[in-house]
Amino acid sequence: MLSPDSRLLLLDALRPPAGFLFDRAIATTFTLDLETALMVPLALSGYAIKESPDPVEVLDAIRSCAGKIDIFCQAGGIRADRWPSDLIGLLENSIHQVPRPKPGCLFHPKVWVLRYLAQGDRERSYRCLVLSRNLTQDRSWDLVIRLDSDSISGGRGINPSNQNLNRFVLALPELAVMNEDSERASAMAELAEELRKVWWELPEDVKEIQFWPFGLPRMRKPKTEEMFTGYRHLVVSPFISPQGMAIVLGESNDTVVSIISRGDELDRQPQDQMPEGTYYQISPLANLKGDEERSEVSIQTEQMLGDLHAKLFVVETNRRARVYVGSANATETAFNGNVEFLCEISGGATRIGVDALLGEGSPLREILEEYSFPEAPAQDPKKNLAHSVEAYLFDLAGMRFRADARGTADAWSVHVTSDDPVPMPAKFDAELFISPLNRTDRKRLAFGQYVAAEFAPMAGADITPFMALTCVGRGEGGEVEKQMVVRAELVGGPSERLDEILVRQIDTPEKFLRLLDLLLGLGGALVPVSMTGAHATDGSWGNAGVGPGLLELVARSLAERPEALDALDSVVDRLSSTERGRAILPPGWNLLWEAMQGARILVGREHG
């Protein structure tokens, strides 16, 4: 357990079990990278994750999954170094921002709850991921507990261990100020109710599981003094404070404590206020073997261990161990104000206790070195300034922004406003700018004034609710520039905006055939046809045209998956709604489309 060379990629952990299809996902994350968000539907749809994904596969995955995914993140936690893709427009309604739960506190949990449906029957499978990892591309050492459903009810009825998980999911729409009567909120409530009867397959050496959410409205705070009481502790936390450690250790002075954190974070702490114990940091020489001894896995491990991001608390008492994994750091705000989530697993101390994880010869111990505090806490004015700028932007992101789109045809303008005036930073001098994420012409904002910024001209498909807030802060630490992205409330705009985004992706007959092939599950049968023959370079159906062989292939596919035509119908409608889209439909398409609709009617009769 906790072997640093054991690797599980988050996107791989989302893939459906064998024989099942994705049906619903609810996710929480502190920060959300938009480019990574686009990869989530690929994983849920079972596609391979490649460095340069097939844009048609991405489109097909988003089309089929977007309405079934809800991702909650801290307001201001959306990140994008660049405009990821126009396709992010299809995920707009899946992303929900949560303002600060309290002043100075954050929405910080990292949880996934997923439901899958068996192909061909009504059997359901569930999965829960509790992580220390955000939905980003960061290369860091993180932890995840993956739980797969064992059975639903099955004579065992309601699972009391899932009560807090149920409450956590039910609280999310309120935290994000969602319309609780919306279709999405209703679907979330349905999944939360189903979780009450889900029993989990226990990981090896684990006897019990509990869930511990912090910071939820109208929910009693977990009793940390009971959670963390013990005679031996291991704390793994990238961020740490004396007040946080006091919460974890309580008033006990006789516990044996081991602490693993980042060296630069420990440098900032006053040693006389930190608990006595053995402190560790990841060794900069971890796994640095000779080239001939270094496997691909060890090289990847070295790269991964550059940034500790795992959060772990191990408590031993009465030869038992309780292990807590999740989002909470060993800081005061983690347990007194933030929204956090921990999963507790318990078992024998010899199997999952401190020595099992940190004992001599363990993979974890081999990549650590003992840490010694400096004579005085380190001071870094520039880092302090950066923290102040980030804190200001998180406050700002909690405001409500509105983007009003006005215009006709391709001559659109977007007017961005706010419900509140822009506050003046208290700790530094600053300049503040706003711009749509897909534009570079940012507008300066005036402190003490309401946001009023207009951007024009733009095409309808370029209208986006994602706005970049950029703050340039100046103070004792020099100058720091930070950017965060917020999702404004988008009002107006062309009704065919999403249609045009789709047309931009399916911009050739060949790509349309590729999408058709994916929807019908033909395994590439259409793509070679479209590329064969001396006269087929325009994406037509090849020399054979729409002949009996192709029609039979399509009809057989529709018999196996009749719902594919329903999905294709919406795609064709979108393409047919614009002149540009109609030009993309391959020659002979109308003949095939009529045949497919006829086949769908026959399939319906057979199943009627």
Coordinates of C-alpha atoms in Angstrom, one line a residue:
M1 CA 0.0 0.0 0.0
L2 CA 1.2 3.6 -0.7
S3 CA 4.0 2.3 -2.9
P4 CA 5.1 5.4 -4.9
D5 CA 5.8 3.4 -8.0
S6 CA 2.2 2.1 -8.1
R7 CA 0.5 4.2 -10.7
L8 CA -3.2 4.7 -11.3
L9 CA -4.2 7.4 -13.8
L10 CA -7.4 9.2 -12.9
L11 CA -8.8 8.9 -16.4
D12 CA -8.1 5.2 -16.3
A13 CA -10.0 4.9 -13.0
L14 CA -13.1 6.4 -14.7
R15 CA -13.4 3.8 -17.4
P16 CA -16.5 1.6 -17.2
P17 CA -16.1 -2.0 -15.9
A18 CA -16.1 -4.7 -18.5
G19 CA -19.6 -5.2 -20.0
F20 CA -20.9 -1.9 -18.7
L21 CA -21.5 1.6 -20.2
F22 CA -21.2 4.9 -18.5
D23 CA -24.4 6.4 -17.2
R24 CA -23.8 9.2 -14.7
A25 CA -20.9 11.0 -12.9
I26 CA -20.7 13.6 -10.2
A27 CA -17.3 15.0 -9.5
T28 CA -15.8 17.6 -7.1
T29 CA -12.4 19.2 -7.5
F30 CA -10.7 22.3 -6.1
T31 CA -9.0 23.3 -9.4
L32 CA -10.3 22.3 -12.9
D33 CA -8.2 22.3 -16.0
L34 CA -10.4 22.8 -19.0
E35 CA -8.2 20.8 -21.3
T36 CA -8.2 17.9 -18.8
A37 CA -12.0 18.2 -18.5
L38 CA -12.3 17.5 -22.3
M39 CA -10.5 14.1 -21.7
V40 CA -13.0 12.9 -19.1
P41 CA -15.8 12.0 -21.7
L42 CA -13.2 10.1 -23.7
A43 CA -12.3 7.9 -20.6
L44 CA -16.0 7.5 -19.7
S45 CA -16.8 6.4 -23.3
G46 CA -14.0 3.9 -23.3
Y47 CA -11.8 5.6 -25.9
A48 CA -8.0 5.5 -25.6
I49 CA -6.4 8.6 -24.1
K50 CA -3.7 9.7 -26.6
E51 CA -1.3 12.7 -26.6
S52 CA -3.2 14.0 -29.7
P53 CA -6.8 12.7 -29.4
D54 CA -8.9 12.1 -32.4
P55 CA -11.1 15.3 -32.5
V56 CA -14.0 13.2 -33.8
E57 CA -13.7 10.8 -30.9
V58 CA -13.6 13.7 -28.5
L59 CA -16.8 15.1 -30.1
D60 CA -18.6 11.8 -30.0
A61 CA -17.6 11.3 -26.4
I62 CA -18.7 14.8 -25.3
R63 CA -21.9 14.5 -27.3
S64 CA -22.9 11.3 -25.5
C65 CA -21.6 12.2 -22.0
A66 CA -22.0 16.0 -21.5
G67 CA -25.6 15.8 -20.2
K68 CA -24.6 13.1 -17.7
I69 CA -21.6 14.8 -16.1
D70 CA -21.6 17.3 -13.3
I71 CA -18.3 18.8 -12.1
F72 CA -18.1 21.1 -9.1
C73 CA -15.1 23.3 -8.5
Q74 CA -14.0 26.3 -6.5
A75 CA -15.1 29.6 -8.0
G76 CA -11.8 30.9 -9.5
G77 CA -10.4 27.3 -9.6
I78 CA -10.9 26.9 -13.4
R79 CA -7.5 27.0 -15.1
A80 CA -6.5 27.2 -18.7
D81 CA -3.0 28.2 -20.0
R82 CA -4.7 28.5 -23.4
W83 CA -8.0 28.1 -25.1
P84 CA -8.5 24.3 -25.0
S85 CA -10.9 23.9 -27.8
D86 CA -14.3 25.2 -29.1
L87 CA -15.6 21.8 -27.8
I88 CA -15.5 23.1 -24.3
G89 CA -18.7 24.9 -25.2
L90 CA -20.5 21.5 -25.1
L91 CA -19.4 21.1 -21.5
E92 CA -20.4 24.5 -20.3
N93 CA -23.5 23.3 -18.4
S94 CA -21.5 20.5 -16.8
I95 CA -19.3 22.8 -14.8
H96 CA -20.6 24.4 -11.6
Q97 CA -18.7 26.9 -9.5
V98 CA -18.8 27.0 -5.7
P99 CA -18.1 30.3 -4.0
R100 CA -16.0 30.4 -0.8
P101 CA -18.0 28.6 1.9
K102 CA -16.7 31.1 4.5
P103 CA -14.3 34.1 4.2
G104 CA -10.8 32.9 3.6
C105 CA -12.0 29.3 3.2
L106 CA -12.3 27.1 0.0
F107 CA -14.3 24.4 -1.6
H108 CA -11.6 21.7 -1.7
P109 CA -13.0 18.1 -1.9
K110 CA -11.8 15.7 -4.6
V111 CA -14.5 13.0 -5.0
W112 CA -16.0 11.1 -8.0
V113 CA -19.3 9.1 -7.8
L114 CA -20.1 7.1 -11.0
R115 CA -22.9 4.9 -12.2
Y116 CA -22.6 2.4 -15.0
L117 CA -25.3 0.3 -16.8
A118 CA -24.8 -3.2 -18.0
Q119 CA -25.1 -3.7 -21.7
G120 CA -28.3 -5.4 -22.5
D121 CA -30.0 -5.4 -19.1
R122 CA -30.8 -3.2 -16.1
E123 CA -27.9 -4.2 -13.8
R124 CA -26.1 -1.2 -12.4
S125 CA -22.6 -0.8 -11.1
Y126 CA -21.3 2.0 -9.0
R127 CA -17.8 3.4 -8.3
C128 CA -16.5 6.0 -5.8
L129 CA -13.1 7.6 -6.0
V130 CA -11.8 9.6 -3.1
L131 CA -8.6 11.4 -4.1
S132 CA -6.0 14.0 -3.1
R133 CA -5.8 14.9 -6.8
N134 CA -7.6 17.7 -8.7
L135 CA -8.8 17.4 -12.2
T136 CA -5.7 18.9 -13.7
Q137 CA -2.6 17.9 -15.7
D138 CA -0.3 18.4 -12.7
R139 CA 2.4 15.8 -12.4
S140 CA 2.4 15.0 -8.7
W141 CA 2.4 12.2 -6.1
D142 CA -1.3 11.8 -5.2
L143 CA -3.4 9.2 -3.5
V144 CA -6.7 7.6 -4.5
I145 CA -9.1 5.1 -2.9
R146 CA -11.2 3.4 -5.5
L147 CA -14.3 1.6 -4.4
D148 CA -16.5 -0.5 -6.7
S149 CA -19.9 -1.7 -5.8
D150 CA -20.3 -5.2 -4.4
S151 CA -24.1 -5.4 -4.6
I152 CA -27.2 -3.2 -4.3
S153 CA -29.4 -4.2 -1.3
G154 CA -29.0 -8.0 -2.0
G155 CA -30.7 -8.6 1.3
R156 CA -28.4 -6.2 3.2
G157 CA -30.6 -3.1 2.7
I158 CA -29.2 0.3 3.4
N159 CA -25.5 0.8 4.0
P160 CA -25.1 3.0 7.0
S161 CA -21.5 3.8 6.0
N162 CA -22.8 5.7 2.9
Q163 CA -24.9 8.1 4.9
N164 CA -22.3 10.9 4.8
L165 CA -21.5 10.2 1.1
N166 CA -25.3 10.6 0.4
R167 CA -25.4 13.9 2.4
F168 CA -22.3 15.2 0.6
V169 CA -23.8 14.6 -2.9
L170 CA -27.1 16.2 -1.9
A171 CA -25.4 19.3 -0.6
L172 CA -23.5 20.1 -3.8
P173 CA -26.4 21.9 -5.7
E174 CA -26.9 24.2 -2.7
L175 CA -23.2 25.0 -2.4
A176 CA -23.0 25.9 -6.1
V177 CA -26.3 27.9 -6.0
M178 CA -27.9 25.6 -8.6
N179 CA -31.6 25.5 -9.3
E180 CA -32.6 22.5 -7.2
D181 CA -35.6 21.9 -9.5
S182 CA -33.3 21.6 -12.5
E183 CA -33.0 18.3 -14.4
R184 CA -29.4 18.0 -13.3
A185 CA -30.1 18.5 -9.6
S186 CA -32.9 16.0 -9.8
A187 CA -30.6 13.4 -11.4
M188 CA -28.0 14.1 -8.7
A189 CA -30.6 13.5 -6.0
E190 CA -31.6 10.2 -7.6
L191 CA -28.0 9.0 -7.6
A192 CA -27.5 10.1 -4.0
E193 CA -30.5 8.1 -3.0
E194 CA -29.2 5.0 -4.8
L195 CA -25.9 5.3 -3.0
R196 CA -27.7 4.6 0.3
K197 CA -28.1 1.0 -0.8
V198 CA -24.7 0.5 -2.4
W199 CA -22.2 -1.9 -0.7
W200 CA -18.6 -1.6 -1.6
E201 CA -16.0 -4.3 -2.3
L202 CA -13.4 -3.7 0.5
P203 CA -9.8 -3.2 -0.6
E204 CA -7.3 -5.9 0.6
D205 CA -6.6 -5.8 4.3
V206 CA -9.4 -3.3 4.9
K207 CA -12.2 -4.2 7.4
E208 CA -14.4 -1.1 7.4
I209 CA -15.0 2.1 5.4
Q210 CA -16.4 5.5 6.5
F211 CA -16.8 8.8 4.8
W212 CA -16.1 12.2 6.4
P213 CA -17.2 15.4 4.8
F214 CA -16.3 18.7 6.4
G215 CA -17.8 22.2 6.0
L216 CA -21.3 21.2 4.7
P217 CA -24.2 23.4 5.7
R218 CA -26.5 22.2 8.4
M219 CA -24.4 19.1 9.0
R220 CA -22.7 18.3 12.3
K221 CA -18.9 18.7 12.1
P222 CA -17.0 15.4 12.4
K223 CA -15.3 15.0 15.8
T224 CA -11.7 15.2 14.9
E225 CA -10.7 14.4 18.5
E226 CA -12.3 11.0 18.1
M227 CA -11.1 10.5 14.5
F228 CA -7.4 11.1 15.2
T229 CA -7.1 9.8 18.8
G230 CA -4.2 7.2 19.0
Y231 CA -0.7 6.5 20.2
R232 CA 1.0 6.6 16.9
H233 CA 0.5 9.0 13.9
L234 CA 1.7 9.4 10.3
V235 CA 0.8 12.6 8.6
V236 CA 1.4 13.2 4.9
S237 CA 0.5 16.7 3.9
P238 CA 2.0 19.1 1.3
F239 CA 0.6 22.1 3.3
I240 CA 0.9 22.2 7.1
S241 CA 0.6 24.5 10.1
P242 CA 1.0 24.3 13.8
Q243 CA -2.7 24.9 14.3
G244 CA -3.6 22.1 11.9
M245 CA -1.2 19.6 13.6
A246 CA -2.8 20.5 17.0
I247 CA -6.1 19.4 15.6
V248 CA -4.7 16.1 14.3
L249 CA -2.8 15.3 17.4
G250 CA -5.1 16.8 20.0
E251 CA -3.8 17.2 23.5
S252 CA -1.9 14.0 23.6
N253 CA 1.8 14.5 24.3
D254 CA 2.9 10.8 24.3
T255 CA 2.1 9.9 20.7
V256 CA 4.8 9.0 18.3
V257 CA 4.6 11.2 15.2
S258 CA 6.0 11.0 11.7
I259 CA 5.4 13.9 9.3
I260 CA 6.0 14.0 5.6
S261 CA 5.7 17.4 3.9
R262 CA 7.3 19.6 1.3
G263 CA 10.6 21.0 2.4
D264 CA 9.8 24.6 1.4
E265 CA 6.5 24.4 3.3
L266 CA 8.3 23.1 6.5
D267 CA 10.9 25.9 6.1
R268 CA 8.1 28.5 6.7
Q269 CA 6.9 27.0 10.0
P270 CA 8.1 28.1 13.4
Q271 CA 9.8 25.1 14.9
D272 CA 8.9 25.9 18.5
Q273 CA 5.2 25.7 17.6
M274 CA 5.4 22.4 15.6
P275 CA 5.0 19.1 17.4
E276 CA 7.9 16.9 18.3
G277 CA 8.4 14.1 15.9
T278 CA 10.4 12.9 12.9
Y279 CA 10.0 15.0 9.8
Y280 CA 10.6 13.9 6.3
Q281 CA 10.7 15.3 2.8
I282 CA 11.0 13.6 -0.5
S283 CA 14.7 13.2 -1.3
P284 CA 15.8 15.0 -4.4
L285 CA 17.9 11.9 -5.2
A286 CA 15.0 9.5 -5.0
N287 CA 15.3 6.7 -7.5
L288 CA 18.4 8.3 -9.2
K289 CA 20.0 5.0 -10.3
G290 CA 22.3 4.4 -13.2
D291 CA 20.7 4.7 -16.6
E292 CA 21.1 0.9 -17.1
E293 CA 19.1 0.2 -13.9
R294 CA 16.3 2.7 -14.5
S295 CA 13.2 1.2 -15.9
E296 CA 10.5 3.3 -17.7
V297 CA 8.4 3.1 -14.5
S298 CA 11.2 4.4 -12.3
I299 CA 11.9 7.3 -14.6
Q300 CA 8.2 8.2 -14.6
T301 CA 8.2 7.9 -10.8
E302 CA 11.1 10.4 -10.5
Q303 CA 9.2 12.9 -12.6
M304 CA 6.0 12.3 -10.6
L305 CA 7.7 12.7 -7.2
G306 CA 8.8 16.2 -7.9
D307 CA 5.6 17.5 -6.3
L308 CA 4.1 16.0 -3.2
H309 CA 0.3 16.5 -3.3
A310 CA -0.9 13.4 -1.3
K311 CA -2.9 13.9 1.9
L312 CA -2.8 11.0 4.3
F313 CA -3.4 10.5 8.1
V314 CA -2.6 7.2 9.7
V315 CA -3.6 6.7 13.4
E316 CA -2.8 3.5 15.4
T317 CA -4.6 2.4 18.5
N318 CA -5.2 -1.0 20.1
R319 CA -3.3 -2.8 17.3
R320 CA -5.7 -1.3 14.8
A321 CA -5.0 1.4 12.2
R322 CA -7.3 4.0 10.8
V323 CA -6.2 5.5 7.5
Y324 CA -7.7 8.7 6.1
V325 CA -7.2 9.7 2.5
G326 CA -8.7 12.6 0.7
S327 CA -8.5 16.4 0.2
A328 CA -7.7 17.8 3.7
N329 CA -4.2 19.1 4.5
A330 CA -2.9 19.4 8.1
T331 CA -4.1 23.0 8.4
E332 CA -6.6 24.7 10.5
T333 CA -8.8 25.9 7.6
A334 CA -9.0 22.3 6.3
F335 CA -11.0 21.2 9.4
N336 CA -12.5 24.6 10.4
G337 CA -14.1 26.2 7.3
N338 CA -13.1 24.5 4.1
V339 CA -15.4 22.0 2.4
E340 CA -13.2 18.8 2.5
F341 CA -13.8 15.1 2.1
L342 CA -11.9 12.2 3.7
C343 CA -12.4 8.4 3.3
E344 CA -11.5 6.3 6.3
I345 CA -10.3 2.7 5.9
S346 CA -9.5 0.6 9.0
G347 CA -7.8 -2.7 9.5
G348 CA -4.9 -4.3 11.4
A349 CA -1.9 -2.1 12.2
T350 CA 0.5 -4.7 10.9
R351 CA -1.1 -4.5 7.4
I352 CA -2.0 -0.8 7.0
G353 CA -0.4 0.9 9.9
V354 CA 2.6 3.2 10.1
D355 CA 5.3 0.5 9.9
A356 CA 3.6 -1.1 6.9
L357 CA 3.8 2.3 5.1
L358 CA 7.0 3.9 6.5
G359 CA 9.0 1.0 7.9
E360 CA 12.6 0.3 6.8
G361 CA 12.7 -1.1 3.3
S362 CA 9.3 0.1 2.4
P363 CA 9.0 1.8 -1.1
L364 CA 7.9 5.0 0.6
R365 CA 10.7 5.1 3.1
E366 CA 13.3 4.6 0.3
I367 CA 12.4 7.9 -1.4
L368 CA 12.4 10.0 1.8
E369 CA 15.1 11.8 3.7
E370 CA 14.8 13.3 7.2
Y371 CA 14.2 17.0 7.4
S372 CA 15.7 19.5 9.8
F373 CA 14.2 22.9 10.5
P374 CA 16.3 26.1 9.8
E375 CA 17.2 28.4 12.6
A376 CA 14.4 30.8 11.7
P377 CA 11.4 30.4 9.5
A378 CA 12.0 31.2 5.8
Q379 CA 10.6 34.4 4.5
D380 CA 9.7 34.7 0.8
P381 CA 8.1 38.1 0.0
K382 CA 7.4 37.1 -3.6
K383 CA 5.6 33.9 -2.6
N384 CA 3.6 35.8 0.1
L385 CA 2.6 38.4 -2.6
A386 CA 1.6 35.5 -4.9
H387 CA -0.6 34.0 -2.2
S388 CA -2.2 37.4 -1.5
V389 CA -3.0 37.9 -5.2
E390 CA -4.5 34.4 -5.5
A391 CA -6.6 35.0 -2.4
Y392 CA -7.9 38.2 -3.9
L393 CA -8.8 36.5 -7.1
F394 CA -10.7 33.8 -5.3
D395 CA -12.7 36.5 -3.5
L396 CA -13.4 38.2 -6.8
A397 CA -14.4 34.9 -8.5
G398 CA -17.2 34.6 -6.0
M399 CA -19.0 37.5 -7.5
R400 CA -21.7 36.9 -10.1
F401 CA -20.7 37.8 -13.6
R402 CA -23.1 38.1 -16.6
A403 CA -22.2 38.0 -20.3
D404 CA -24.9 39.5 -22.5
A405 CA -24.5 38.5 -26.2
R406 CA -26.1 40.8 -28.8
G407 CA -26.0 40.9 -32.6
T408 CA -26.9 39.1 -35.8
A409 CA -25.2 36.7 -38.1
D410 CA -21.4 36.8 -37.5
A411 CA -21.4 40.3 -36.0
W412 CA -21.9 39.6 -32.3
S413 CA -20.8 41.5 -29.2
V414 CA -20.6 40.4 -25.6
H415 CA -21.1 42.8 -22.7
V416 CA -19.8 41.6 -19.4
T417 CA -21.2 43.0 -16.1
S418 CA -21.1 42.1 -12.4
D419 CA -23.7 42.2 -9.6
D420 CA -21.2 43.9 -7.3
P421 CA -18.4 46.5 -7.6
V422 CA -14.8 45.3 -7.9
P423 CA -13.2 45.4 -4.5
M424 CA -9.8 47.1 -4.0
P425 CA -7.0 44.7 -2.8
A426 CA -6.1 45.5 0.8
K427 CA -2.5 44.1 0.8
F428 CA -1.0 45.2 -2.5
D429 CA -1.2 47.6 -5.4
A430 CA -2.8 46.1 -8.4
E431 CA -4.2 46.2 -12.0
L432 CA -7.1 44.0 -12.9
F433 CA -8.1 42.9 -16.4
I434 CA -10.9 40.8 -17.9
S435 CA -11.3 39.1 -21.3
P436 CA -13.1 36.1 -22.8
L437 CA -10.8 33.1 -22.5
N438 CA -10.6 32.7 -26.2
R439 CA -9.5 36.4 -26.8
T440 CA -6.4 38.4 -26.0
D441 CA -7.9 41.9 -26.0
R442 CA -8.3 42.2 -22.3
K443 CA -10.1 45.2 -20.7
R444 CA -8.9 47.0 -17.6
L445 CA -11.4 47.0 -14.7
A446 CA -11.8 50.0 -12.3
F447 CA -11.7 49.3 -8.5
G448 CA -14.8 50.4 -6.7
Q449 CA -16.8 50.2 -10.0
Y450 CA -19.1 47.6 -11.4
V451 CA -17.7 45.5 -14.2
A452 CA -18.7 46.9 -17.6
A453 CA -16.6 45.5 -20.5
E454 CA -17.6 45.0 -24.1
F455 CA -15.9 42.6 -26.6
A456 CA -16.7 42.7 -30.3
P457 CA -16.9 41.7 -33.1
M458 CA -17.1 37.9 -32.9
A459 CA -18.7 35.0 -34.6
G460 CA -21.5 33.3 -32.8
A461 CA -19.5 30.1 -32.2
D462 CA -16.8 32.3 -30.5
I463 CA -19.2 33.4 -27.8
T464 CA -18.1 31.8 -24.5
P465 CA -19.1 32.2 -20.8
F466 CA -15.5 31.5 -19.7
M467 CA -13.9 34.8 -18.7
A468 CA -10.2 35.2 -17.7
L469 CA -9.5 37.5 -14.7
T470 CA -5.9 38.6 -14.6
C471 CA -4.4 40.5 -11.6
V472 CA -1.0 42.1 -11.7
G473 CA 0.0 42.7 -8.0
R474 CA 2.8 44.8 -6.8
G475 CA 4.2 44.9 -3.3
E476 CA 7.2 44.0 -1.2
G477 CA 7.8 40.9 -3.2
G478 CA 8.0 42.8 -6.5
E479 CA 5.4 42.1 -9.2
V480 CA 3.3 39.0 -9.6
E481 CA 0.7 38.2 -12.3
K482 CA -2.0 35.6 -11.7
Q483 CA -4.9 34.5 -13.8
M484 CA -8.1 32.7 -12.9
V485 CA -11.1 31.7 -15.1
V486 CA -14.7 32.2 -14.1
R487 CA -17.9 31.0 -15.8
A488 CA -20.2 33.9 -16.3
E489 CA -24.0 33.6 -16.8
L490 CA -24.4 33.7 -20.6
V491 CA -27.5 35.4 -21.8
G492 CA -28.6 35.7 -25.4
G493 CA -26.4 34.7 -28.4
P494 CA -27.4 32.7 -31.5
S495 CA -29.6 29.7 -30.8
E496 CA -27.4 27.7 -33.2
R497 CA -24.2 28.5 -31.3
L498 CA -23.6 24.9 -30.3
D499 CA -24.5 23.8 -33.8
E500 CA -21.8 26.0 -35.3
I501 CA -19.3 24.6 -32.8
L502 CA -20.1 21.1 -33.9
V503 CA -19.9 22.1 -37.6
R504 CA -16.4 23.5 -36.9
Q505 CA -15.3 20.1 -35.7
I506 CA -17.0 18.0 -38.4
D507 CA -15.7 20.3 -41.2
T508 CA -15.1 17.6 -43.9
P509 CA -17.2 14.7 -45.3
E510 CA -14.4 12.4 -44.1
K511 CA -14.9 13.5 -40.5
F512 CA -18.6 13.1 -40.8
L513 CA -18.1 9.5 -42.0
R514 CA -15.8 8.9 -39.1
L515 CA -18.4 10.1 -36.7
L516 CA -21.1 8.0 -38.4
D517 CA -18.8 5.0 -38.1
L518 CA -18.3 5.6 -34.3
L519 CA -22.0 6.1 -33.7
L520 CA -23.0 2.9 -35.5
G521 CA -20.1 0.9 -34.0
L522 CA -19.0 -0.2 -37.5
G523 CA -15.3 -0.6 -36.4
G524 CA -13.9 1.5 -39.3
A525 CA -16.0 0.0 -42.0
L526 CA -17.1 3.3 -43.4
V527 CA -13.7 5.0 -43.3
P528 CA -12.0 2.7 -45.9
V529 CA -15.1 2.9 -48.1
S530 CA -14.9 6.7 -48.1
M531 CA -11.2 6.6 -49.0
T532 CA -11.3 4.0 -51.7
G533 CA -11.6 4.5 -55.4
A534 CA -10.0 6.9 -57.7
H535 CA -13.0 9.3 -57.5
A536 CA -13.6 9.1 -53.7
T537 CA -11.2 11.7 -52.4
D538 CA -14.1 14.1 -51.7
G539 CA -15.4 11.9 -48.9
S540 CA -18.0 10.1 -51.0
W541 CA -19.0 6.5 -50.6
G542 CA -16.5 5.1 -53.0
N543 CA -17.0 3.4 -56.4
A544 CA -19.6 1.1 -55.0
G545 CA -21.8 4.0 -53.8
V546 CA -24.6 3.3 -51.4
G547 CA -25.0 -0.2 -52.4
P548 CA -26.7 -3.3 -50.8
G549 CA -23.5 -4.2 -48.9
L550 CA -23.2 -0.9 -47.2
L551 CA -27.0 -0.8 -46.5
E552 CA -26.9 -4.3 -45.0
L553 CA -24.0 -3.3 -42.8
V554 CA -25.8 -0.2 -41.5
A555 CA -29.1 -2.1 -41.0
R556 CA -27.3 -4.8 -39.0
S557 CA -25.7 -2.2 -36.8
L558 CA -29.0 -0.4 -36.2
A559 CA -30.6 -3.7 -35.2
E560 CA -27.9 -4.1 -32.5
R561 CA -28.0 -0.5 -31.3
P562 CA -31.2 1.3 -32.5
E563 CA -30.5 4.2 -30.2
A564 CA -27.6 5.2 -32.5
L565 CA -30.0 6.6 -35.0
D566 CA -31.5 8.9 -32.4
A567 CA -28.1 10.2 -31.6
L568 CA -27.3 10.6 -35.2
D569 CA -30.6 12.4 -35.9
S570 CA -29.6 15.3 -33.6
V571 CA -26.2 15.5 -35.3
V572 CA -27.7 15.6 -38.8
D573 CA -30.2 18.1 -37.7
R574 CA -27.5 20.4 -36.5
L575 CA -25.5 20.0 -39.7
S576 CA -28.5 20.5 -41.8
S577 CA -29.4 23.7 -40.0
T578 CA -26.6 25.7 -41.7
E579 CA -25.5 26.0 -45.2
R580 CA -21.9 25.2 -44.2
G581 CA -23.1 22.0 -42.5
R582 CA -25.2 20.9 -45.4
A583 CA -22.1 21.1 -47.6
I584 CA -20.3 18.6 -45.3
L585 CA -22.9 15.9 -45.7
P586 CA -21.3 13.5 -48.2
P587 CA -22.7 12.9 -51.7
G588 CA -25.3 10.2 -51.6
W589 CA -26.1 11.0 -48.0
N590 CA -29.8 11.5 -48.5
L591 CA -30.2 8.0 -50.0
L592 CA -28.4 6.4 -47.1
W593 CA -30.3 8.5 -44.5
E594 CA -33.6 7.4 -45.9
A595 CA -32.5 3.7 -45.8
M596 CA -31.3 4.1 -42.2
Q597 CA -34.6 5.6 -41.1
G598 CA -36.5 2.8 -42.9
A599 CA -34.3 0.3 -41.1
R600 CA -35.1 2.0 -37.8
I601 CA -38.8 1.6 -38.4
L602 CA -38.3 -2.1 -39.1
V603 CA -36.3 -2.5 -36.0
G604 CA -39.0 -0.8 -34.0
R605 CA -41.7 -3.1 -35.4
E606 CA -39.6 -6.2 -34.5
H607 CA -39.2 -5.0 -31.0
G608 CA -42.8 -3.7 -30.7

